[in-house]
Coordinates of C-alpha atoms in Angstrom, one line a residue:
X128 CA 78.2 122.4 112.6
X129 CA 77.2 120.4 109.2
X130 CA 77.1 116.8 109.7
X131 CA 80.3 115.0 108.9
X132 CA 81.3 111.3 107.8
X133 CA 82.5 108.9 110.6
X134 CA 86.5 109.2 111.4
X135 CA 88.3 106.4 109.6
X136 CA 86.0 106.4 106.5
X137 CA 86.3 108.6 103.4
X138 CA 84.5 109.9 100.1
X139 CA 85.6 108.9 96.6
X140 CA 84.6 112.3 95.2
X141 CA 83.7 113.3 91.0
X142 CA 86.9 114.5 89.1
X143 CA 87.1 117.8 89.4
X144 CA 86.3 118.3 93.2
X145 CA 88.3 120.9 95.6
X146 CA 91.4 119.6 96.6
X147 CA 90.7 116.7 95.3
X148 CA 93.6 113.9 96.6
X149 CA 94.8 110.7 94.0
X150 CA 93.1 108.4 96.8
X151 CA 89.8 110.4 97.3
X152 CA 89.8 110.4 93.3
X153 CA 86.5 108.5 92.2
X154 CA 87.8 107.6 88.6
X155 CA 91.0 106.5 89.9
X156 CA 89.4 104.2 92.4
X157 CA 87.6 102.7 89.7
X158 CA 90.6 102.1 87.5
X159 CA 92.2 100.2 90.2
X160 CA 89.0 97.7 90.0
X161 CA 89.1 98.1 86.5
X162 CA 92.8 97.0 86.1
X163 CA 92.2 94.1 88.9
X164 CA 89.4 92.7 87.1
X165 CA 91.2 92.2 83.7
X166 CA 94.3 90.8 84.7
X167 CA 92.6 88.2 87.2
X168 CA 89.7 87.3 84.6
X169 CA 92.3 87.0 82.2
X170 CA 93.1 84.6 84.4
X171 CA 90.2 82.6 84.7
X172 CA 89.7 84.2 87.9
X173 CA 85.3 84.4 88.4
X174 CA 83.6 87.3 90.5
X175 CA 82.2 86.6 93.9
X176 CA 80.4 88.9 96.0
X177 CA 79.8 87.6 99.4
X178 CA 78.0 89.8 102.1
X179 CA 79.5 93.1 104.3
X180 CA 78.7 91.3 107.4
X181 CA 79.1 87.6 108.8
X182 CA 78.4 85.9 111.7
X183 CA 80.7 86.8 114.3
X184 CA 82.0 83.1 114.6
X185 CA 83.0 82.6 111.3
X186 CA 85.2 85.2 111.8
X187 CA 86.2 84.1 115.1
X188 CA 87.0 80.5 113.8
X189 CA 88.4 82.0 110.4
X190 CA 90.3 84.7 111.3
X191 CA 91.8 84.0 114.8
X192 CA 91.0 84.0 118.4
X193 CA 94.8 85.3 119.1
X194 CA 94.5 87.9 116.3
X195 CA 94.1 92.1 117.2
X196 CA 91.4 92.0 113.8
X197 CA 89.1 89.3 116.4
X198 CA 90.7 90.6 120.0
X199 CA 90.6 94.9 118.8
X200 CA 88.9 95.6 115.6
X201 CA 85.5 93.7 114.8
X202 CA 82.7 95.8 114.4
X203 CA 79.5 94.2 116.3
X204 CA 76.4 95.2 114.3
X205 CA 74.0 93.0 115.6
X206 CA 73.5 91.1 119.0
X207 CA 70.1 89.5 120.0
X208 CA 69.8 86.9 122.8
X209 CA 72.3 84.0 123.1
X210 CA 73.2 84.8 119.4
X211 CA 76.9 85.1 119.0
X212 CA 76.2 88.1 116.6
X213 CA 77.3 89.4 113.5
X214 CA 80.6 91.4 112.2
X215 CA 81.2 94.0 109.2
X216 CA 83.9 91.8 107.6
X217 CA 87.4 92.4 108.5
X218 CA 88.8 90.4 105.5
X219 CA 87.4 88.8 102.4
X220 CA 88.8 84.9 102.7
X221 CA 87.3 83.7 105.6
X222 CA 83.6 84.7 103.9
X223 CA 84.1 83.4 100.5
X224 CA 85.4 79.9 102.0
X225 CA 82.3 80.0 104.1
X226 CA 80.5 80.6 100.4
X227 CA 82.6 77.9 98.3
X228 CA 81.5 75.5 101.4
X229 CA 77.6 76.6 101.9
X230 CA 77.0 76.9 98.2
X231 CA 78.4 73.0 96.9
X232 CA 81.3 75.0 94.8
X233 CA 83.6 72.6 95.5
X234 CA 81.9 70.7 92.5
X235 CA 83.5 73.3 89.9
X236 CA 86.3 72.3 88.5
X237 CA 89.4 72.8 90.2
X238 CA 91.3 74.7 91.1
X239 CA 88.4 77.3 91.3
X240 CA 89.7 80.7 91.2
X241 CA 87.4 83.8 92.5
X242 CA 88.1 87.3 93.1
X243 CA 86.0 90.0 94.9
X244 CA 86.4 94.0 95.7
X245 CA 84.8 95.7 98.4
X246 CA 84.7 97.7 101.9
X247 CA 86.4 95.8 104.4
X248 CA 85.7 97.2 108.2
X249 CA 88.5 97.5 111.1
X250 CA 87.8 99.5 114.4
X251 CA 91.7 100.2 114.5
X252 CA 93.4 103.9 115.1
X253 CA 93.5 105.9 112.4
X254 CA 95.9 106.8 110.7
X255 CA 97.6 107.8 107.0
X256 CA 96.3 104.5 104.6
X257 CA 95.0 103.2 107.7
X258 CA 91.2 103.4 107.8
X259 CA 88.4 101.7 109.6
X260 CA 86.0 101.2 106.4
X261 CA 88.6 100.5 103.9
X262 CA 88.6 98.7 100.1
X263 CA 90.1 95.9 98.6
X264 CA 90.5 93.7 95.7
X265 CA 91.0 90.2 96.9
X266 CA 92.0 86.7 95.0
X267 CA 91.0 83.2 95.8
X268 CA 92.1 79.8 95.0
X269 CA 90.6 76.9 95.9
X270 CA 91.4 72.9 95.7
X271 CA 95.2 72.7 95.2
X272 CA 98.0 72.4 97.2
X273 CA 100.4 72.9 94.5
X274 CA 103.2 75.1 94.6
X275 CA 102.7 76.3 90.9
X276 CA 99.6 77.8 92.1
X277 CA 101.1 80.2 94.9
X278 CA 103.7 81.5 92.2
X279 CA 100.6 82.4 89.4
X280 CA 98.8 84.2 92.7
X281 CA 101.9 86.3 93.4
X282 CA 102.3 87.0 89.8
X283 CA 98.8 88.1 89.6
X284 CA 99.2 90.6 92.4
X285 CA 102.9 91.9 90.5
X286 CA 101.0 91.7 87.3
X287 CA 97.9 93.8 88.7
X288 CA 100.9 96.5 90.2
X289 CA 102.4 96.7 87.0
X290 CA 99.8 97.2 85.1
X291 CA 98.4 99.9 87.0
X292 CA 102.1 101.5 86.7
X293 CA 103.3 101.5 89.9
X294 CA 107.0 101.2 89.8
X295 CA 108.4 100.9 93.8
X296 CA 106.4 98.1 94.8
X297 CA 108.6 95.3 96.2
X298 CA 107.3 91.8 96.8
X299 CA 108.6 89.9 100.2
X300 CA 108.4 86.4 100.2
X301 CA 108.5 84.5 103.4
X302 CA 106.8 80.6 104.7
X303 CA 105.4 80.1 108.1
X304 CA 105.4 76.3 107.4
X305 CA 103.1 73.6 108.2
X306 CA 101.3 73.2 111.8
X307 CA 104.1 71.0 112.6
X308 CA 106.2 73.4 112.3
X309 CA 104.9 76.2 113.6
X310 CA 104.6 74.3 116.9
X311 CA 108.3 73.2 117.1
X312 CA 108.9 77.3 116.5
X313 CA 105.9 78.5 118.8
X314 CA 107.8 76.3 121.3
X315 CA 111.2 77.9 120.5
X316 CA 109.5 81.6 120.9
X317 CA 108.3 80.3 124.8
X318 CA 111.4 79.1 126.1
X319 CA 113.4 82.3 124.4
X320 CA 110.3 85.0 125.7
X321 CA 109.4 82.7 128.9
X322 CA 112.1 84.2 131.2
X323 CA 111.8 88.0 130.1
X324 CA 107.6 87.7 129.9
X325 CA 107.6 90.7 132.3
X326 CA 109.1 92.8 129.7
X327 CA 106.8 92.0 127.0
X328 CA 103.5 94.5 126.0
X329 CA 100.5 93.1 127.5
X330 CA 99.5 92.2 124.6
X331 CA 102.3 89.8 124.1
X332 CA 102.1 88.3 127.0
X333 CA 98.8 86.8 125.8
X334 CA 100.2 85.7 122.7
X335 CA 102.8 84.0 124.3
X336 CA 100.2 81.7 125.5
X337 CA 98.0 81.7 122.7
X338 CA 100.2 82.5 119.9
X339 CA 103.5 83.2 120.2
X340 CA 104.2 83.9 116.8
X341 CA 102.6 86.8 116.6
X342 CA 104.3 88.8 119.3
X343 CA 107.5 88.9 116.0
X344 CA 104.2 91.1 114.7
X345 CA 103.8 93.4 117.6
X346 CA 103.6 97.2 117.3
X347 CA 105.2 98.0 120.6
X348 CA 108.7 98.9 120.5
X349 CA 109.2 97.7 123.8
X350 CA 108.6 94.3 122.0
X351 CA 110.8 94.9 119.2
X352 CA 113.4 96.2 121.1
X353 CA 113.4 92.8 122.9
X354 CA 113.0 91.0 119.5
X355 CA 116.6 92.4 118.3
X356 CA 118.2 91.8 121.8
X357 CA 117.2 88.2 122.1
X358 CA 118.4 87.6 118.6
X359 CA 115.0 86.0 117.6
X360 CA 115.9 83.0 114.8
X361 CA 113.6 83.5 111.9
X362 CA 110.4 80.6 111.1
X363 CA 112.5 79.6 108.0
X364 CA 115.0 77.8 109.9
X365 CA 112.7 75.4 111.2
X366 CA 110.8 74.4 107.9
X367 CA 110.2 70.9 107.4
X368 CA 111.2 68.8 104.7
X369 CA 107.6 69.1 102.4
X370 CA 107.4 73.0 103.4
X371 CA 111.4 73.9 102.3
X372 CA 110.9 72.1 99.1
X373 CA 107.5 73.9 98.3
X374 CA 108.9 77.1 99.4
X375 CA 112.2 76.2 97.0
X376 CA 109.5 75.8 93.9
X377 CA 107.8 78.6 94.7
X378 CA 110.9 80.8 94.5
X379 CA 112.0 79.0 90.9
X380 CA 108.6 79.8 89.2
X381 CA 108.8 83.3 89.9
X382 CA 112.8 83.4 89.0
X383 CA 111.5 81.9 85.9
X384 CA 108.7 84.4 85.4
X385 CA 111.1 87.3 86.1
X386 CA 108.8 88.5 89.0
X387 CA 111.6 90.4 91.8
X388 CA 111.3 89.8 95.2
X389 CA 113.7 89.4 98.0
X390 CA 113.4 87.0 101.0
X391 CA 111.9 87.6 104.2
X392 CA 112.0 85.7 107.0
X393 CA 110.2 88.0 109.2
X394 CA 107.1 87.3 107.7
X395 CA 104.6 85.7 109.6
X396 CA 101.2 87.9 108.3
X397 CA 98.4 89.2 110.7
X398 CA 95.9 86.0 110.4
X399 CA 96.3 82.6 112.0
X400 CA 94.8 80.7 109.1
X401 CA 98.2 80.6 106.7
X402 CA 100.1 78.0 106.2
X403 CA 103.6 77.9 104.3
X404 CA 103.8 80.5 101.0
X405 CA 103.4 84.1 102.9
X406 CA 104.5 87.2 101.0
X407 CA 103.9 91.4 101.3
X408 CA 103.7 93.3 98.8
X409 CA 105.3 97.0 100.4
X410 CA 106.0 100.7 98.9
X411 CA 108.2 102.7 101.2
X412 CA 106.1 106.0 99.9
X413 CA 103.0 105.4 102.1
X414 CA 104.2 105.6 105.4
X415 CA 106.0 103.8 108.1
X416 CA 103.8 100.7 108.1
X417 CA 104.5 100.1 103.9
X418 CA 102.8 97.3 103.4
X419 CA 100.1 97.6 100.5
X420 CA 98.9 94.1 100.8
X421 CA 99.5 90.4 101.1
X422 CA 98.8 87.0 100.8
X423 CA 99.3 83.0 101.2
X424 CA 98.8 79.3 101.6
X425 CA 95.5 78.8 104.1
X426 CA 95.1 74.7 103.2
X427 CA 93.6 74.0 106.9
X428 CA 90.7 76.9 106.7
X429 CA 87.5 75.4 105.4
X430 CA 88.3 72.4 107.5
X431 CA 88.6 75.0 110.7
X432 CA 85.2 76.2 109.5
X433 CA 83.8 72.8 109.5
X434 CA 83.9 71.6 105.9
X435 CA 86.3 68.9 104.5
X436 CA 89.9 69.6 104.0
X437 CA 90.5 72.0 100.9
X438 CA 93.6 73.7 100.2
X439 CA 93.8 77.0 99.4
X440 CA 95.7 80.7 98.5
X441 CA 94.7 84.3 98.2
X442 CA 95.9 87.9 98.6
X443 CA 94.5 91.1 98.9
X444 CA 95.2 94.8 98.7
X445 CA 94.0 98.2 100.2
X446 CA 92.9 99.9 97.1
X447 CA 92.9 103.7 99.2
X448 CA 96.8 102.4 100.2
X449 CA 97.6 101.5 97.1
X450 CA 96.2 104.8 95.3
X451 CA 98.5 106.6 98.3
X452 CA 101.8 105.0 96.6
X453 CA 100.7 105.8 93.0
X454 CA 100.2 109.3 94.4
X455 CA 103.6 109.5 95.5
X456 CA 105.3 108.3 92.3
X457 CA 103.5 111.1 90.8
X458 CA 101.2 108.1 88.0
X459 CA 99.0 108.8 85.6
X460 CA 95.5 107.8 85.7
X461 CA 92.7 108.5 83.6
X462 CA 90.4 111.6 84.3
X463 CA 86.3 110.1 83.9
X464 CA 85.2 111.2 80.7
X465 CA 82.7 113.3 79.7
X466 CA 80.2 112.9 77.6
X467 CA 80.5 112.3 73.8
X468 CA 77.8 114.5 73.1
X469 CA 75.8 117.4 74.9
X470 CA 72.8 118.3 73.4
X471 CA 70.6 121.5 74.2
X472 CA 67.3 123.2 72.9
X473 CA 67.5 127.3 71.7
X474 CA 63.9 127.6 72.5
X475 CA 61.6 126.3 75.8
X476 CA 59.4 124.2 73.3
X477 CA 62.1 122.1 71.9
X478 CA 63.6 121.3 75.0
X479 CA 61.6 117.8 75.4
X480 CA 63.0 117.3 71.8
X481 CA 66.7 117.7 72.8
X482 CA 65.9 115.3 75.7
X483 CA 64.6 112.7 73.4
X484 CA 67.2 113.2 70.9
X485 CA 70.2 112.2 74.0
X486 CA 68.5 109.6 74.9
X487 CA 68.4 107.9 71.0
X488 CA 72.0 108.0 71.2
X489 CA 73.1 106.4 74.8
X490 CA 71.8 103.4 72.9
X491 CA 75.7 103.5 71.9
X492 CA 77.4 106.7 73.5
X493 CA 77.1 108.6 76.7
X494 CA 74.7 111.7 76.1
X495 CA 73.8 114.2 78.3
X496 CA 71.4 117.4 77.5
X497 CA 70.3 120.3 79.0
X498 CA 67.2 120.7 81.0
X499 CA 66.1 124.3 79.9
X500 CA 66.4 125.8 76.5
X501 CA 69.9 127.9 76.4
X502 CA 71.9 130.3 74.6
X503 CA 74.2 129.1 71.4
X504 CA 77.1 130.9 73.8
X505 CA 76.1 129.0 77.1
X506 CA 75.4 125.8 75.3
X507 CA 79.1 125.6 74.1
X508 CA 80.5 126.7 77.8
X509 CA 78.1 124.2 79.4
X510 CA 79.1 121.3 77.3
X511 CA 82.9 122.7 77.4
X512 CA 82.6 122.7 81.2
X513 CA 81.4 119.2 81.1
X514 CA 84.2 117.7 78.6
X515 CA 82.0 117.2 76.0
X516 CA 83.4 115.9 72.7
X517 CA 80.3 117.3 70.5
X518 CA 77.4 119.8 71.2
X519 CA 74.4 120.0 69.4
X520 CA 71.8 122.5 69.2
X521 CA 68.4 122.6 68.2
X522 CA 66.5 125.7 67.1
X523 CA 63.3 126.2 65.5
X524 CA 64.9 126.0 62.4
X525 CA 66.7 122.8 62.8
X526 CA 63.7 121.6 64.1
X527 CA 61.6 122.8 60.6
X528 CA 64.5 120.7 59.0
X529 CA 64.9 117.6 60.6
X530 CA 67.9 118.5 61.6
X531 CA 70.3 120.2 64.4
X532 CA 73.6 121.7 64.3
X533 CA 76.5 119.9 65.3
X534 CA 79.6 121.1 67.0
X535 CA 83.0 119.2 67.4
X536 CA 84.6 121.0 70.4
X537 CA 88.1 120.2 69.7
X538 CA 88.3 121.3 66.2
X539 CA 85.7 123.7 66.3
X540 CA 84.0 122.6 62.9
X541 CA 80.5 123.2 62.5
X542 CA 78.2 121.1 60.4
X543 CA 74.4 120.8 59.8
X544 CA 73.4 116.9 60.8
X545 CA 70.2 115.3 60.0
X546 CA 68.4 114.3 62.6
X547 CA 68.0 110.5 61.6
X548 CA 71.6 110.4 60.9
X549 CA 73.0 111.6 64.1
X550 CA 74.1 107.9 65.4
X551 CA 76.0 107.0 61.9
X552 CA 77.8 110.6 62.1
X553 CA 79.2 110.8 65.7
X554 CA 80.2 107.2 64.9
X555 CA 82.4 108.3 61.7
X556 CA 83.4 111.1 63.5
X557 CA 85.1 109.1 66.2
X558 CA 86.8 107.2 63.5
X559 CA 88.8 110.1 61.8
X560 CA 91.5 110.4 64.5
X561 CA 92.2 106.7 64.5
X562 CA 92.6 106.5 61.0
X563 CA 94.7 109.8 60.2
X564 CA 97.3 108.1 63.2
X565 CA 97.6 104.8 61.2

């Protein structure tokens, strides 16, 4: 049997593959990056890149001890000695907090917003949109607490959506509060959970020591059966003062913006870093478990990771989940072009001439050529096959001429092109359709 890739993983394939699904679709996996990168630099947003694996403690510290990502999912991929070892990332924050600490970045001007993409690792069961090397697009801000902030992140995320066309994303907007108040509601969730413990997963019963917040997050439906029975009150009737009236702003700026979303105050997200403004962004087309991505308020995490206090926000998304609901709503994308122009040699000893004359024009234009000298009938099929706008042959007597014959595949004109003026023509050429539609 051949060799295959690892379960959980997956290969963004060239258009025009077998059976070729929307999220195995290379060009459309770029076009989601594409999209993301000129809403949030529209934004001011500035590229990061931090690296695929961290030391295990950062993630520890970052992410969770109570969490299934620190207790269930972390890849190991390096142990040596006493060394507490090092993790494929799991997530994109905790690592670019780390890098805004290390690297003296709080001496940008502030707020300092960054955004990333990149393969995110989870050892978790796989399943449809659920994968254990994943991607994702993911925005920072860093060095305000203000609530105007967390309404420009979710509008990003909408705004990203909405460019990219997809039409049944919903956004659900929830606050977990400050630490204050998570621990008056951690302390509500032990006295209700206390007294039927023996009923909860095993899983739960460790977060009801550690984290009882996060058994409201369980999978087991043992545990959510319980949930609905016990009439669990929701963390946004026991937000303080400070926390309602951010969440109240929050919820005006993105009225005023005319962003939709609906309250929910299930919310309490999958890592124990947020603080207050949590939302989802969810598509009921990709499965049971719809949730695309999400985001919010972490203000106590570089101070967790043993820098100074700096607030912060963020969001991410799975770019493979989200390419799942723009499957299913049936979207557009655009196919990877081919090449403007496909050039190819009708004898063996112009072939290094054909090569050379390519490469002379991917100074402004993709060019590709062929490596052996061809046909005038196999030329056209080639470049046809590769989605070539123009194909250009050169025979000996082109050649004698200074010149090669130039095809336009759409219209099927033919012209005779010298060879120093090759760059100015395709150029014109490429004009004409743009100005006969004005």
């Amino acid at each position: 049997m051949a060799v295959q890739r690892p379960k959980g993983t997956q290969d963004h394939l060239p258009d025009g593959s077998p059976k070729l699904s929307r999220d195995l679709q290379a060009s459309a996996f770029l076009h989601v990056q594409d999209v993301a990168r000129r809403v949030l630099e529209r934004s001011g947003a500035q590229f990061i890149a931090t690296p695929l694996f961290e030391e295990a403690e950062l993630v520890r510290r970052g992410v969770g001890g109570s969490t299934d990502i620190v207790r269930k999912e972390m890849f190991t991929v390096y142990y040596f000695g006493d060394h507490g070892g090092y993790v494929l990332r799991p997530e994109g924050t905790a690592g670019i907090v780390r890098a805004y600490l290390q690297n003296g970045l709080r001496q940008l001007p502030a707020p300092l917003k960054l955004w990333t993409h990149g393969p995110m690792f989870r050892a978790e069961n796989v399943q449809k949109g659920r994968l254990r090397q994943f991607h994702q697009v993911d925005y920072e801000v860093l060095g305000s607490a203000e609530p105007l902030v967390d309404a420009e992140a979710i509008w990003l995320m909408w705004e990203v959506v909405r460019e990219l066309g997809l039409r049944g994303a919903q956004v659900r907007l929830g606050s977990i509060g400050d630490p204050a108040d998570r621990e008056r509601y951690n302390s509500y969730l032990r006295a209700l959970f206390g007294p039927h413990v023996a009923r909860l997963s095993d899983d739960s019963q460790e977060r009801l020591t550690r984290n009882p917040m996060r058994i409201l997050d369980s999978k087991s439906e043992g545990d959510q059966a319980l949930i609905r029975e016990l009439g669990v009150r929701p963390m946004l009737d026991f937000l303080g003062e400070e926390a309602r009236a951010h969440f109240e702003a929050v919820q005006a700026y993105l009225r005023g913006w005319g962003v939709p979303f609906e309250l929910d105050p299930a919310i309490v997200r999958g890592l124990d870093y947020y603080r207050r403004t949590a939302w989802e962004l969810h598509h009921t087309q990709v499965g049971a478990k719809s949730a695309l991505g999400g985001g919010g308020r972490y203000d106590g995490l570089a101070a967790q990771l043993g820098g100074p206090e700096v607030p912060g926000i963020g969001w991410a998304f799975g770019i493979e989940r989200l390419l799942l609901a723009l499957e299913a709503e049936g979207a557009a994308f655009p196919e990877a072009s081919g090449p403007l122009l496909f050039v190819a040699a009708l004898d063996e000893e112009n072939v290094a001439l054909a090569a050379s004359v390519a490469l002379g024009v991917r100074s402004s234009a993709r060019a590709e050529f062929a490596y052996r000298a061809l046909r005038p009938g196999n030329i056209f099929r080639e470049a046809e096959r590769r989605r070539a706008r123009f194909a250009a042959l050169l025979g000996s007597e082109e050649v004698a001429g200074g010149t090669l014959t130039l095809k336009d595949l759409r219209t099927g004109e033919q012209r005779t092109v010298l060879l120093g003026e090759l760059q100015r023509v395709l150029h014109d050429l490429q004009r004409e359709p743009q100005a006969q539609g004005q």
